[in-house]
Short mmCIF file of C-alpha atoms in Angstrom, two decimals:
data_model
loop_
_atom_site.label_atom_id
_atom_site.label_comp_id
_atom_site.label_asym_id
_atom_site.label_seq_id
_atom_site.Cartn_x
_atom_site.Cartn_y
_atom_site.Cartn_z
CA UNK A 1 -0.27 -0.24 0.32
CA UNK A 2 3.06 2.20 0.78
CA UNK A 3 4.07 2.45 -3.04
CA UNK A 4 0.65 3.67 -3.64
CA UNK A 5 1.82 7.07 -2.28
CA UNK A 6 4.55 7.21 -4.71
CA UNK A 7 7.90 9.01 -3.91
CA UNK A 8 7.60 12.00 -1.02
CA UNK A 9 9.26 15.42 -0.14
CA UNK A 10 11.23 15.20 2.80
CA UNK A 11 8.97 16.66 5.91
CA UNK A 12 5.79 16.58 3.65
CA UNK A 13 2.78 14.78 5.25
CA UNK A 14 1.18 11.97 3.31
CA UNK A 15 -2.30 11.30 4.02
CA UNK A 16 -4.62 8.84 2.38
CA UNK A 17 -7.34 11.18 1.82
CA UNK A 18 -9.95 9.00 -0.72
CA UNK A 19 -13.07 7.24 0.50
CA UNK A 20 -12.60 3.99 1.62
CA UNK A 21 -14.89 2.28 -1.17
CA UNK A 22 -17.55 0.06 0.10
CA UNK A 23 -18.63 -3.44 -1.23
CA UNK A 24 -22.23 -2.96 -2.42
CA UNK A 25 -23.45 -6.55 -2.48
CA UNK A 26 -21.79 -7.35 0.69
CA UNK A 27 -21.82 -11.13 1.95
CA UNK A 28 -23.69 -10.82 5.23
CA UNK A 29 -22.06 -14.60 5.66
CA UNK A 30 -18.57 -13.10 5.37
CA UNK A 31 -16.56 -15.51 7.75
CA UNK A 32 -14.87 -12.33 9.18
CA UNK A 33 -17.73 -11.87 11.10
CA UNK A 34 -17.93 -14.94 12.79
CA UNK A 35 -18.55 -15.39 16.43
CA UNK A 36 -15.98 -15.20 18.98
CA UNK A 37 -15.05 -18.77 19.12
CA UNK A 38 -14.07 -18.35 15.57
CA UNK A 39 -11.21 -15.93 16.88
CA UNK A 40 -7.94 -16.90 17.07
CA UNK A 41 -7.65 -17.97 20.29
CA UNK A 42 3.27 -19.95 32.27
CA UNK A 43 5.62 -18.44 32.35
CA UNK A 44 8.11 -20.45 34.61
CA UNK A 45 8.54 -18.43 37.94
CA UNK A 46 11.89 -17.75 39.64
CA UNK A 47 12.69 -15.46 42.10
CA UNK A 48 12.86 -12.39 40.03
CA UNK A 49 10.59 -9.05 40.39
CA UNK A 50 11.65 -8.61 36.42
CA UNK A 51 10.54 -12.14 35.43
CA UNK A 52 7.48 -12.39 37.51
CA UNK A 53 4.05 -11.16 36.62
CA UNK A 54 0.63 -10.17 38.61
CA UNK A 55 -2.91 -11.02 37.66
CA UNK A 56 -5.95 -8.94 38.03
CA UNK A 57 -9.54 -9.44 36.60
CA UNK A 58 -8.54 -12.80 35.04
CA UNK A 59 -5.94 -11.62 32.73
CA UNK A 60 -2.13 -11.47 33.42
CA UNK A 61 0.27 -8.33 33.94
CA UNK A 62 3.93 -7.33 34.04
CA UNK A 63 5.13 -6.88 37.66
CA UNK A 64 8.28 -4.96 36.69
CA UNK A 65 7.45 -1.24 36.88
CA UNK A 66 3.69 -2.31 37.91
CA UNK A 67 1.01 0.02 36.48
CA UNK A 68 3.40 1.51 33.95
CA UNK A 69 1.34 -0.09 31.04
CA UNK A 70 -1.95 -1.30 30.71
CA UNK A 71 -1.99 -3.79 28.65
CA UNK A 72 -2.26 -7.50 29.54
CA UNK A 73 0.78 -10.19 28.89
CA UNK A 74 -0.74 -13.42 28.73
CA UNK A 75 -1.28 -15.86 25.51
CA UNK A 76 -4.54 -13.94 24.64
CA UNK A 77 -2.95 -10.44 24.26
CA UNK A 78 0.31 -11.72 23.01
CA UNK A 79 -2.01 -13.55 20.15
CA UNK A 80 -3.23 -9.68 19.43
CA UNK A 81 -0.19 -8.50 19.16
CA UNK A 82 1.23 -10.98 16.75
CA UNK A 83 -2.32 -10.28 14.56
CA UNK A 84 -1.27 -6.93 14.48
CA UNK A 85 1.98 -7.55 13.03
CA UNK A 86 0.34 -9.62 10.55
CA UNK A 87 -1.98 -7.03 9.71
CA UNK A 88 0.97 -3.99 9.70
CA UNK A 89 2.90 -6.60 7.20
CA UNK A 90 -0.27 -6.28 4.85
CA UNK A 91 -0.24 -2.84 5.61
CA UNK A 92 3.13 -2.04 4.26
CA UNK A 93 3.60 -4.09 1.33
CA UNK A 94 5.48 -6.92 3.48
CA UNK A 95 7.90 -3.97 4.54
CA UNK A 96 9.17 -4.13 8.33
CA UNK A 97 9.69 -0.29 7.93
CA UNK A 98 9.67 2.17 5.14
CA UNK A 99 12.69 3.92 6.06
CA UNK A 100 15.39 4.74 3.31
CA UNK A 101 18.45 3.03 4.85
CA UNK A 102 20.69 -0.12 3.60
CA UNK A 103 22.27 -2.58 5.62
CA UNK A 104 21.81 -1.44 9.24
CA UNK A 105 24.10 -3.08 11.74
CA UNK A 106 22.93 -1.83 15.21
CA UNK A 107 19.20 -2.11 15.61
CA UNK A 108 17.02 -1.18 18.46
CA UNK A 109 13.17 -2.22 18.86
CA UNK A 110 11.58 -0.14 21.64
CA UNK A 111 8.62 -1.91 23.13
CA UNK A 112 9.07 -4.65 21.29
CA UNK A 113 6.15 -7.24 22.89
CA UNK A 114 6.35 -10.67 21.83
CA UNK A 115 9.50 -9.97 19.74
CA UNK A 116 8.15 -10.98 16.49
CA UNK A 117 9.28 -7.70 14.56
CA UNK A 118 12.97 -8.00 16.02
CA UNK A 119 12.86 -11.80 15.21
CA UNK A 120 11.89 -11.13 11.39
CA UNK A 121 14.27 -8.23 10.87
CA UNK A 122 17.08 -10.46 12.35
CA UNK A 123 16.09 -12.92 9.77
CA UNK A 124 16.24 -10.46 7.04
CA UNK A 125 19.46 -9.02 8.24
CA UNK A 126 21.70 -11.81 9.46
CA UNK A 127 24.58 -9.32 9.64
CA UNK A 128 22.78 -6.84 11.87
CA UNK A 129 22.78 -7.00 15.72
CA UNK A 130 19.17 -6.73 16.93
CA UNK A 131 18.20 -6.16 20.17
CA UNK A 132 14.05 -6.01 21.67
CA UNK A 133 13.25 -3.86 24.75
CA UNK A 134 10.20 -4.39 26.80
CA UNK A 135 8.65 -4.39 30.27
CA UNK A 136 7.37 -8.02 29.95
CA UNK A 137 9.28 -11.06 29.80
CA UNK A 138 6.93 -12.92 26.77
CA UNK A 139 9.94 -13.07 24.39
CA UNK A 140 10.68 -16.52 22.83
CA UNK A 141 14.04 -18.57 24.20
CA UNK A 142 14.71 -19.68 20.77
CA UNK A 143 15.70 -16.86 18.36
CA UNK A 144 18.17 -16.16 15.53
CA UNK A 145 21.41 -15.92 16.90
CA UNK A 146 21.67 -12.01 16.31
CA UNK A 147 18.57 -11.21 18.13
CA UNK A 148 18.67 -10.53 21.65
CA UNK A 149 16.16 -9.21 24.36
CA UNK A 150 15.84 -7.41 27.16
CA UNK A 151 13.62 -6.73 30.25
CA UNK A 152 13.57 -2.55 30.48
CA UNK A 153 11.77 0.52 30.65
CA UNK A 154 12.67 2.52 27.91
CA UNK A 155 11.56 5.54 29.35
CA UNK A 156 14.41 5.36 32.06
CA UNK A 157 18.06 6.47 31.16
CA UNK A 158 19.55 4.69 28.77
CA UNK A 159 22.89 2.54 29.15
CA UNK A 160 23.58 1.93 25.59
CA UNK A 161 26.59 4.00 24.05
CA UNK A 162 25.88 7.08 22.10
CA UNK A 163 25.53 7.64 18.62
CA UNK A 164 25.76 3.81 18.41
CA UNK A 165 22.61 2.48 16.40
CA UNK A 166 21.89 2.77 13.00
CA UNK A 167 17.73 1.93 13.40
CA UNK A 168 15.60 2.83 16.12
CA UNK A 169 12.21 1.12 16.21
CA UNK A 170 9.05 1.56 17.82
CA UNK A 171 5.67 0.21 16.98
CA UNK A 172 2.16 0.59 18.89
CA UNK A 173 3.39 2.43 22.03
CA UNK A 174 0.10 4.80 21.83
CA UNK A 175 -0.92 5.64 25.24
CA UNK A 176 1.93 4.33 26.89
CA UNK A 177 4.22 6.94 27.06
CA UNK A 178 3.96 9.98 29.37
CA UNK A 179 6.84 12.56 27.86
CA UNK A 180 7.32 11.72 24.11
CA UNK A 181 9.95 14.44 23.30
CA UNK A 182 12.11 13.16 26.09
CA UNK A 183 11.93 9.48 24.37
CA UNK A 184 12.88 11.50 20.96
CA UNK A 185 15.87 12.83 22.88
CA UNK A 186 16.94 9.36 24.13
CA UNK A 187 16.74 8.07 20.55
CA UNK A 188 18.25 11.06 19.10
CA UNK A 189 21.36 10.63 21.24
CA UNK A 190 21.95 6.74 20.53
CA UNK A 191 21.56 7.26 17.17
CA UNK A 192 24.57 7.27 14.92
CA UNK A 193 25.04 10.39 12.65
CA UNK A 194 22.64 9.38 9.46
CA UNK A 195 20.49 6.80 11.46
CA UNK A 196 16.87 6.37 11.11
CA UNK A 197 14.55 6.47 13.70
CA UNK A 198 10.56 4.62 12.31
CA UNK A 199 7.30 4.46 14.22
CA UNK A 200 4.23 3.15 13.62
CA UNK A 201 1.55 3.85 15.42
CA UNK A 202 -2.48 3.84 15.79
CA UNK A 203 -4.92 6.22 16.63
CA UNK A 204 -7.78 5.11 18.31
CA UNK A 205 -10.64 7.24 16.83
CA UNK A 206 -13.22 5.45 15.11
CA UNK A 207 -14.28 7.12 11.62
CA UNK A 208 -15.98 6.98 8.62
CA UNK A 209 -16.13 8.24 5.07
CA UNK A 210 -20.03 7.89 4.14
CA UNK A 211 -21.51 8.89 7.66
CA UNK A 212 -22.36 5.74 8.47
CA UNK A 213 -20.81 6.09 12.01
CA UNK A 214 -22.75 8.17 14.56
CA UNK A 215 -21.69 9.93 17.74
CA UNK A 216 -23.86 7.60 19.75
CA UNK A 217 -22.56 4.49 18.41
CA UNK A 218 -20.63 2.18 20.73
CA UNK A 219 -17.38 2.44 18.90
CA UNK A 220 -17.82 6.59 19.05
CA UNK A 221 -18.14 5.95 22.51
CA UNK A 222 -15.37 3.61 22.87
CA UNK A 223 -13.09 6.20 21.10
CA UNK A 224 -14.37 9.15 23.71
CA UNK A 225 -14.07 6.81 26.72
CA UNK A 226 -10.43 5.75 26.31
CA UNK A 227 -9.20 9.04 24.99
CA UNK A 228 -10.65 10.40 28.42
CA UNK A 229 -8.68 7.27 29.97
CA UNK A 230 -5.42 8.15 28.28
CA UNK A 231 -5.72 11.84 29.83
CA UNK A 232 -6.29 10.77 32.99
CA UNK A 233 -3.75 7.82 32.91
CA UNK A 234 -1.05 10.96 31.81
CA UNK A 235 -0.59 9.10 28.81
CA UNK A 236 -2.59 10.46 25.81
CA UNK A 237 -4.01 8.36 22.75
CA UNK A 238 -4.50 11.60 21.47
CA UNK A 239 -0.17 12.16 21.50
CA UNK A 240 -0.53 10.48 17.97
CA UNK A 241 -1.42 13.84 16.23
CA UNK A 242 1.58 15.15 17.94
CA UNK A 243 4.47 12.64 17.09
CA UNK A 244 5.74 14.40 14.05
CA UNK A 245 5.55 18.06 15.63
CA UNK A 246 8.13 16.87 18.11
CA UNK A 247 10.20 14.30 16.31
CA UNK A 248 11.12 17.68 14.53
CA UNK A 249 11.91 19.61 17.59
CA UNK A 250 14.05 17.17 18.64
CA UNK A 251 16.40 17.68 15.60
CA UNK A 252 15.61 14.59 12.96
CA UNK A 253 15.70 15.86 9.02
CA UNK A 254 14.23 14.14 6.40
CA UNK A 255 11.00 12.90 8.31
CA UNK A 256 7.95 11.77 6.67
CA UNK A 257 4.72 11.72 7.77
CA UNK A 258 2.16 8.88 6.71
CA UNK A 259 -1.29 8.30 7.61
CA UNK A 260 -3.46 4.53 6.64
CA UNK A 261 -7.14 4.26 6.51
CA UNK A 262 -7.17 0.39 8.02
CA UNK A 263 -11.23 -0.44 7.94
CA UNK A 264 -12.56 -3.04 10.69
CA UNK A 265 -14.18 -5.54 8.96
CA UNK A 266 -14.38 -6.66 5.20
CA UNK A 267 -17.09 -4.73 4.02
CA UNK A 268 -14.71 -2.74 1.32
CA UNK A 269 -14.66 -3.55 -2.43
CA UNK A 270 -11.05 -3.08 -2.99
CA UNK A 271 -9.12 -6.53 -2.56
CA UNK A 272 -6.39 -4.82 -0.08
CA UNK A 273 -8.88 -2.56 2.09
CA UNK A 274 -10.84 -6.13 2.33
CA UNK A 275 -8.15 -8.32 3.40
CA UNK A 276 -6.55 -5.58 5.79
CA UNK A 277 -9.96 -5.08 7.47
CA UNK A 278 -10.51 -8.78 8.00
CA UNK A 279 -7.27 -8.82 9.73
CA UNK A 280 -8.44 -5.51 11.87
CA UNK A 281 -11.29 -6.87 12.81
CA UNK A 282 -9.64 -9.90 14.41
CA UNK A 283 -7.27 -7.66 15.67
CA UNK A 284 -9.78 -5.85 17.34
CA UNK A 285 -11.76 -8.40 18.51
CA UNK A 286 -8.80 -10.63 19.98
CA UNK A 287 -7.71 -6.88 21.69
CA UNK A 288 -10.80 -5.43 23.09
CA UNK A 289 -10.84 -7.03 26.47
CA UNK A 290 -6.69 -6.41 27.21
CA UNK A 291 -7.11 -2.92 26.13
CA UNK A 292 -9.94 -2.15 28.44
CA UNK A 293 -9.83 -3.43 31.44
CA UNK A 294 -7.12 -1.76 33.69
CA UNK A 295 -8.14 1.52 32.29
CA UNK A 296 -11.76 1.11 33.05
CA UNK A 297 -11.37 -0.42 36.43
CA UNK A 298 -8.19 1.20 37.41
CA UNK A 299 -8.35 4.90 35.62
CA UNK A 300 -11.86 5.41 35.25
CA UNK A 301 -13.21 3.48 38.43
CA UNK A 302 -15.52 1.18 36.54
CA UNK A 303 -16.81 -1.95 38.12
CA UNK A 304 -15.36 -4.95 36.59
CA UNK A 305 -19.09 -5.81 35.05
CA UNK A 306 -19.53 -2.54 33.82
CA UNK A 307 -16.43 -2.58 32.08
CA UNK A 308 -17.10 -6.35 30.65
CA UNK A 309 -20.77 -5.18 29.49
CA UNK A 310 -19.13 -2.23 27.57
CA UNK A 311 -16.25 -4.58 25.88
CA UNK A 312 -19.15 -6.89 24.57
CA UNK A 313 -20.96 -4.25 23.54
CA UNK A 314 -17.73 -2.57 21.77
CA UNK A 315 -17.17 -6.56 20.00
CA UNK A 316 -20.86 -6.67 18.98
CA UNK A 317 -20.35 -3.17 17.52
CA UNK A 318 -17.16 -3.95 15.55
CA UNK A 319 -19.46 -6.54 13.62
CA UNK A 320 -22.33 -3.83 12.71
CA UNK A 321 -22.35 -4.41 8.99
CA UNK A 322 -24.38 -1.07 8.31
CA UNK A 323 -20.93 0.90 9.71
CA UNK A 324 -17.86 1.05 7.62
CA UNK A 325 -15.56 2.06 10.25
CA UNK A 326 -11.78 2.45 10.09
CA UNK A 327 -8.88 4.14 12.10
CA UNK A 328 -5.66 5.66 11.13
CA UNK A 329 -2.28 4.46 11.35
CA UNK A 330 0.56 6.95 11.41
CA UNK A 331 3.59 5.81 10.03
CA UNK A 332 6.61 8.53 11.14
CA UNK A 333 10.63 8.29 10.53
CA UNK A 334 13.62 10.67 10.37
CA UNK A 335 17.04 10.90 10.55
CA UNK A 336 19.78 12.36 12.71
CA UNK A 337 21.99 14.92 10.50
CA UNK A 338 25.28 13.74 9.30
CA UNK A 339 27.03 17.06 9.99
CA UNK A 340 29.17 16.70 13.07
CA UNK A 341 28.02 20.02 14.57
CA UNK A 342 24.04 18.99 14.46
CA UNK A 343 24.14 15.61 16.15
CA UNK A 344 24.78 16.26 19.81
#
């Protein structure tokens, strides 16, 4: 899909503005709208805070830096992360990133989750040394020899050498960072001159091009409630709209911002969008409870019963065939200046 935009001028936003085409003879028996039962469905404990987990409302969460991140780290949510990985590959025409960099040797993946991006990158670039960092010890033990994982908080002071990495990657840290400019400064300092930073983030604002999504629909309510929850949590979901501004203010050059529409469900007449939408429906259905439980109960102070009822309504709303909903995905990348006088 990236190739549809053609080449771009650095620093120029690239936005997908055309409406997503809707399939007029939509098959209501489409398996993309199956029951929850059709959706894709322990860690050995050792005496270490870093490798322990905590449990709440039937879900498992990270113990290290407890409460800093709202998502569970159990198998159900890890499946959602891997589904998202596949969805993003479809979105970016089977590319792991869009940064115009060749033969990177030192690569850092921040908030690596299950480690699937780092593993794929290591496989594709056997001469590169790839490090994935996350709060949760959920990465596999068997990895490519050029890939390793570390448990740490990316918002803490980094211990890596400065001017060290060729590429630093971020994906889906939305609603997880309190101070994006500070994180970008860390990234800038630890990139080599000429190195690239690459980021992919999702907006949580559901939209429609044809007016089929009303403000009273549960998908719109979901966006409103979790925007409020993010503000109360101190890690705004709305920050996605300011990231490009902060990246430029940090000192990055050749900054490119691209926005993509990602439909929910297989309702589009465009084959690419239809496939993307089917995977996104699976992604949203699988992820909904994990996205919602912590923020609704701990931040918004709902009861667990209220939270589960709302999440069930949201899942039902995802399958509303009369609504042609989508959300937007941001791809953002930039380069640390090569000139020595501009790299500090």
